[in-house]
Amino acid sequence: MQSKFSCPRGTTDITPFDISRWDNIERISKQILTCYNYKEIRTPLFEETELFARSMGQSSDVVCKQMLNLAAQQKDDQDGVTLSGLSLRPENTASVVRSYIQNGFDRKEPISKLFYIGPMFRGERPQKGRLRQFNQIGVEVLGPNTAQPYLDAEIISLSVHLLKSLGLEKFQLKINTLGTPEDKENFSQMLRQALKPYRKELSEYSQQRFERNVFRVLDSKDAADQEIVKKVHIGLSYLSTESQHYYAQVKEALMNLDVDFVEDQHLVRGLDYYTHTVFEICGSSLGSQDALGAGGRYNNLVRQLGGGDIDAMGFALGVERILLALGDKKVPLSNPLAAYIVPMSEEALNQGFVLMNVLRQENISCDLSYKYSAKLKNVLSNANKMDVHTVILLGEEEMKKHCVTLKDMQQKKEETISIKGNDFSKIINILKERYN
Amino acid sequence: MQSKFSCPRGTTDITPFDISRWDNIERISKQILTCYNYKEIRTPLFEETELFARSMGQSSDVVCKQMLNLAAQQKDDQDGVTLSGLSLRPENTASVVRSYIQNGFDRKEPISKLFYIGPMFRGERPQKGRLRQFNQIGVEVLGPNTAQPYLDAEIISLSVHLLKSLGLEKFQLKINTLGTPEDKENFSQMLRQALKPYRKELSEYSQQRFERNVFRVLDSKDAADQEIVKKVHIGLSYLSTESQHYYAQVKEALMNLDVDFVEDQHLVRGLDYYTHTVFEICGSSLGSQDALGAGGRYNNLVRQLGGGDIDAMGFALGVERILLALGDKKVPLSNPLAAYIVPMSEEALNQGFVLMNVLRQENISCDLSYKYSAKLKNVLSNANKMDVHTVILLGEEEMKKHCVTLKDMQQKKEETISIKGNDFSKIINILKERYN
């Protein structure tokens, strides 16, 4: 016997035995996103590595350590295929912005409200809630002169509406603002100033980040670092008056929408491209991997990637994190099979095969037991396991009398229907009346 | 200005401007697959390279030339991530079989009817109908002792039903049989014998394939090869009596289902794993890339990949090929927006924002023009472009009189609704009556 294969580390199979939870999340999300007038976009699953480096920041953990790159291909005489400098997408904002620029969305519509649902890839050490292939539901809103506090509030409240509709109850929305790039620079200088007295006490990791990207110190998982960070209070003094006003309006709009939030001045998000409003949603039961989703405004990224002066904001929710947070909550099953045809002889199998095809052409979901058995008990025990509405029995008696027996498996009652030749219209009508 | 990025060669963006064609294909396919009692499975987008080599054949074009491999990652002190020997999936049969074995499907159900819809990856030279990231809709049916002619016919007729329901009219179903592995070996010997007199006249490519894998000569794109192949007639004499009987039953079952087919004795399919029934569906308008889909029975692959004695059969349809064959056929638009709120002052914007949120909570799809304008003409010309049912106007007059104007954009009529404070129930009722 040959050795068995397993799915690669940090990946999982979604089998029919658990697909309904995924189906449910995607169906509900698409319904809400459509209700908010967001339209789906699908970009390729790999892009130029440089796109991610320029958007997420050359020094970010993702770009430095977690990118899954494609191997350069050897040239072949006939096909001449060369591939290099490509990576699987670690997130989708850069790809959506690239597509927005390349396809000239700004010439087609004044504002683009986009959503995506799909897999992302990171070469991380796998752990609970952290996979190498994982799924995100995200939105990006782009358009010239669309930086408006109301839109920020719409986007944040959409993320909350999604999570609530998916069945999550206990989570916390944290918000903060980074202001303009100038404000952000002020913030980083004030942060360095405030951390200076403690610099020697910081972890090695944070000491390295101190000069290069001081915001990373605020994200540190080190307990001592976290204690130091708690002592630092900067307030909103790094913000220009205009940025303070913008932030105040975002908060007011959120309150108008009855969206609960807390302000967290240490929320800075791990990516370089954020400006102004940033937010994060944490579950209460997820341990260290507690972020269900996060997002923020990124008014300068489109220009940075070669496009025009386009304001933008977005967020992404982690589907695996949502599933973890939902725990074992039951998901209503998708529709059970309308009919299961059970032949008890070879002749009955022939007839059942034709009947099945007729029902399927009429959009009545059904299947056939290809292994016929003359033992009614065997036959029905299989059907019982299957979650089926009606069993259509083709036994010896039925074949003789040109009829079928319909057994309603929910109501535990049965009736006999006579058929003429291959005219199954009576059966079709009964099943359609019951299930459509 | 920074340089712009493009999507990688051989990949495309699916934007909101053409997503409805994709939505349509996926929605209809899922509905039919569910009707046939097939359940969705999702495997990771990359697997061990060895899995594909062992299933598709070490010498197949796909494995030799078209695999997209992941680059091995450098070890990092903190995370210690290493990745090697992994490839993006070039097709999905091997992955589904791997998952079937790993998750012990055969202990959970006597027959597994599975489907998938998703991206595949090949490092091919891009051309019309041939992409590096492309999409397939496929099914795999696995289970011990499930090799039955009726099931073969069900699977083939399902592929035809799918294509017809997606709007395709002109295509041809070709079928053939390879028999058991012993029959297949007979076939290859007889084929070599028949081709021997022409061996020197074959293309260099086919001469190479002659010893290693003579079936590939039948697939050759070379015109001279194709002329030679036409002269070769082998009949079904390579088949055992049992295999001939099996094939005859498959054809009879297809006829019972009114599925049109032609027999093509030169149809062998490009992959090593096929046994018995194979089939291919070709469009009439696709030029050299004319296969819309193909499939066949592969009774030995599960054991070959480390599993038990499990019969199996499947097919895959190419979504991009289907879209090409459909041409510019119109796809009905998904639902237009129920309401678009147009404020004409800052005060009206405040009110419109709250109204929008209330409507969305009621599942009424709507959006708001965040840029208010006092000029009715500007405002309405935007709304006209948007494919929206009802415009909700919040003008100066309306704000004064505490009312809104509902403009039905289809029926070109309007009505004024008075509102009390933030009680929008009248508007909700009108919109729900109209669109739900």
Tab-separated table of C-alpha atoms in Angstrom, chain B residues 192-358:
chain	number	residue	atom	x	y	z
B	192	ARG	CA	1.609	0.981	-30.945
B	193	GLN	CA	1.208	-1.894	-33.392
B	194	ALA	CA	-1.170	0.099	-35.579
B	195	LEU	CA	0.982	3.225	-35.537
B	196	LYS	CA	4.270	1.410	-36.185
B	197	PRO	CA	4.137	1.665	-40.020
B	198	TYR	CA	3.792	5.463	-39.715
B	199	ARG	CA	6.274	5.928	-36.883
B	200	LYS	CA	8.897	7.798	-38.929
B	201	GLU	CA	6.251	10.177	-40.284
B	202	LEU	CA	5.109	11.239	-36.819
B	203	SER	CA	6.168	14.579	-35.362
B	204	GLU	CA	9.193	14.574	-33.080
B	205	TYR	CA	6.896	15.129	-30.090
B	206	SER	CA	4.771	12.095	-30.984
B	207	GLN	CA	7.802	9.919	-31.697
B	208	GLN	CA	8.996	10.668	-28.152
B	209	ARG	CA	5.587	9.805	-26.744
B	210	PHE	CA	5.315	6.601	-28.810
B	211	GLU	CA	7.143	4.431	-26.284
B	212	ARG	CA	6.547	6.346	-23.097
B	213	ASN	CA	2.832	7.052	-23.416
B	214	VAL	CA	1.394	6.215	-26.816
B	215	PHE	CA	-2.049	7.639	-25.939
B	216	ARG	CA	-0.535	11.130	-26.152
B	217	VAL	CA	-0.085	10.604	-29.923
B	218	LEU	CA	-3.898	10.598	-30.212
B	219	ASP	CA	-4.025	14.057	-28.546
B	220	SER	CA	-1.322	15.575	-30.758
B	221	LYS	CA	-2.109	19.012	-32.170
B	222	ASP	CA	0.200	18.370	-35.152
B	223	ALA	CA	-1.765	18.232	-38.448
B	224	ALA	CA	0.316	15.389	-39.951
B	225	ASP	CA	-0.059	13.356	-36.732
B	226	GLN	CA	-3.790	13.902	-36.853
B	227	GLU	CA	-3.952	12.577	-40.436
B	228	ILE	CA	-2.072	9.439	-39.384
B	229	VAL	CA	-4.296	8.951	-36.349
B	230	LYS	CA	-7.367	9.062	-38.604
B	231	LYS	CA	-6.093	5.958	-40.432
B	232	VAL	CA	-5.899	3.925	-37.233
B	233	HIS	CA	-8.983	1.842	-36.368
B	234	ILE	CA	-8.819	-0.421	-33.376
B	235	GLY	CA	-12.443	-1.035	-32.495
B	236	LEU	CA	-13.332	-2.297	-29.025
B	237	SER	CA	-11.355	-5.536	-29.329
B	238	TYR	CA	-8.929	-4.498	-26.573
B	239	LEU	CA	-11.800	-4.726	-24.066
B	240	SER	CA	-12.683	-7.793	-21.997
B	241	THR	CA	-16.259	-9.087	-22.402
B	242	GLU	CA	-17.112	-7.600	-19.015
B	243	SER	CA	-15.775	-4.180	-19.971
B	244	GLN	CA	-17.680	-4.288	-23.259
B	245	HIS	CA	-20.867	-5.089	-21.369
B	246	TYR	CA	-20.249	-2.234	-18.915
B	247	TYR	CA	-19.732	0.229	-21.769
B	248	ALA	CA	-22.882	-0.976	-23.573
B	249	GLN	CA	-24.926	-0.406	-20.400
B	250	VAL	CA	-23.545	3.121	-19.989
B	251	LYS	CA	-24.605	3.940	-23.560
B	252	GLU	CA	-28.041	2.422	-23.045
B	253	ALA	CA	-28.558	4.426	-19.845
B	254	LEU	CA	-27.541	7.630	-21.642
B	255	MET	CA	-30.080	6.886	-24.348
B	256	ASN	CA	-32.750	6.290	-21.695
B	257	LEU	CA	-31.969	9.772	-20.419
B	258	ASP	CA	-32.177	11.286	-23.932
B	259	VAL	CA	-28.575	12.438	-23.721
B	260	ASP	CA	-27.043	12.828	-27.228
B	261	PHE	CA	-23.488	11.557	-27.637
B	262	VAL	CA	-21.007	10.409	-30.250
B	263	GLU	CA	-18.465	7.677	-29.703
B	264	ASP	CA	-14.865	8.706	-30.271
B	265	GLN	CA	-12.411	5.829	-30.103
B	266	HIS	CA	-9.513	8.246	-30.035
B	267	LEU	CA	-10.689	10.006	-26.911
B	268	VAL	CA	-8.228	8.973	-24.188
B	269	ARG	CA	-7.859	12.112	-21.992
B	270	GLY	CA	-4.510	13.512	-20.918
B	271	LEU	CA	-4.226	11.946	-17.471
B	272	ASP	CA	-2.942	8.548	-16.386
B	273	TYR	CA	-5.607	7.816	-13.833
B	274	TYR	CA	-8.628	7.177	-16.056
B	275	THR	CA	-10.178	3.716	-16.473
B	276	HIS	CA	-13.448	2.648	-18.165
B	277	THR	CA	-15.768	5.492	-19.210
B	278	VAL	CA	-14.190	8.769	-20.331
B	279	PHE	CA	-15.969	11.740	-21.879
B	280	GLU	CA	-15.376	15.212	-23.205
B	281	ILE	CA	-17.703	18.054	-24.131
B	282	CYS	CA	-16.634	20.412	-26.898
B	283	GLY	CA	-18.114	23.741	-27.873
B	284	SER	CA	-18.486	24.491	-31.533
B	285	SER	CA	-17.128	28.023	-31.440
B	286	LEU	CA	-14.041	27.791	-29.287
B	287	GLY	CA	-11.285	27.093	-31.836
B	288	SER	CA	-8.358	25.016	-30.636
B	289	GLN	CA	-9.271	25.438	-26.954
B	290	ASP	CA	-12.648	23.850	-27.567
B	291	ALA	CA	-13.119	21.600	-24.539
B	292	LEU	CA	-15.811	22.935	-22.210
B	293	GLY	CA	-15.247	20.089	-19.831
B	294	ALA	CA	-14.236	16.479	-19.492
B	295	GLY	CA	-14.144	13.621	-17.088
B	296	GLY	CA	-14.105	9.918	-16.559
B	297	ARG	CA	-13.957	6.986	-14.207
B	298	TYR	CA	-10.823	6.407	-12.114
B	299	ASN	CA	-11.350	3.240	-10.089
B	300	ASN	CA	-7.717	2.826	-9.053
B	301	LEU	CA	-6.679	6.297	-7.987
B	302	VAL	CA	-7.868	6.075	-4.376
B	303	ARG	CA	-5.699	3.013	-3.745
B	304	GLN	CA	-2.823	4.598	-5.628
B	305	LEU	CA	-2.964	7.553	-3.204
B	306	GLY	CA	-2.958	5.367	-0.115
B	307	GLY	CA	-6.683	4.677	0.362
B	308	GLY	CA	-8.824	1.578	0.108
B	309	ASP	CA	-10.514	-0.155	-2.792
B	310	ILE	CA	-12.816	2.704	-3.770
B	311	ASP	CA	-14.450	3.249	-7.154
B	312	ALA	CA	-14.648	6.810	-8.361
B	313	MET	CA	-15.674	9.022	-11.254
B	314	GLY	CA	-15.806	12.746	-11.882
B	315	PHE	CA	-15.632	15.633	-14.309
B	316	ALA	CA	-14.639	19.284	-14.431
B	317	LEU	CA	-16.076	22.115	-16.509
B	318	GLY	CA	-14.024	25.216	-17.325
B	319	VAL	CA	-15.860	28.362	-16.247
B	320	GLU	CA	-13.818	30.706	-18.482
B	321	ARG	CA	-14.460	28.382	-21.442
B	322	ILE	CA	-18.196	28.439	-20.712
B	323	LEU	CA	-18.139	32.246	-20.569
B	324	LEU	CA	-16.266	32.369	-23.902
B	325	ALA	CA	-18.799	30.007	-25.485
B	326	LEU	CA	-21.710	32.054	-24.128
B	327	GLY	CA	-20.206	35.102	-25.821
B	328	ASP	CA	-21.982	38.352	-25.100
B	329	LYS	CA	-25.261	36.762	-24.095
B	330	LYS	CA	-26.949	39.084	-21.653
B	331	VAL	CA	-27.146	37.988	-18.069
B	332	PRO	CA	-30.122	39.262	-16.088
B	333	LEU	CA	-28.933	41.844	-13.579
B	334	SER	CA	-29.128	41.034	-9.931
B	335	ASN	CA	-31.668	43.062	-7.969
B	336	PRO	CA	-31.322	46.803	-8.336
B	337	LEU	CA	-31.098	48.941	-5.233
B	338	ALA	CA	-34.495	49.479	-3.573
B	339	ALA	CA	-33.819	53.032	-2.413
B	340	TYR	CA	-31.314	55.812	-2.970
B	341	ILE	CA	-31.486	58.693	-0.525
B	342	VAL	CA	-30.668	62.112	-1.908
B	343	PRO	CA	-30.172	64.914	0.653
B	344	MET	CA	-29.942	68.497	-0.604
B	345	SER	CA	-28.464	70.191	2.488
B	346	GLU	CA	-26.243	69.337	5.440
B	347	GLU	CA	-29.242	69.041	7.756
B	348	ALA	CA	-30.887	66.696	5.236
B	349	LEU	CA	-27.701	64.631	5.085
B	350	ASN	CA	-27.901	64.090	8.852
B	351	GLN	CA	-31.465	62.890	8.569
B	352	GLY	CA	-30.784	60.797	5.461
B	353	PHE	CA	-27.934	59.023	7.220
B	354	VAL	CA	-30.219	57.905	10.041
B	355	LEU	CA	-32.991	56.921	7.606
B	356	MET	CA	-30.549	54.838	5.554
B	357	ASN	CA	-29.467	52.939	8.604
B	358	VAL	CA	-33.070	52.215	9.633
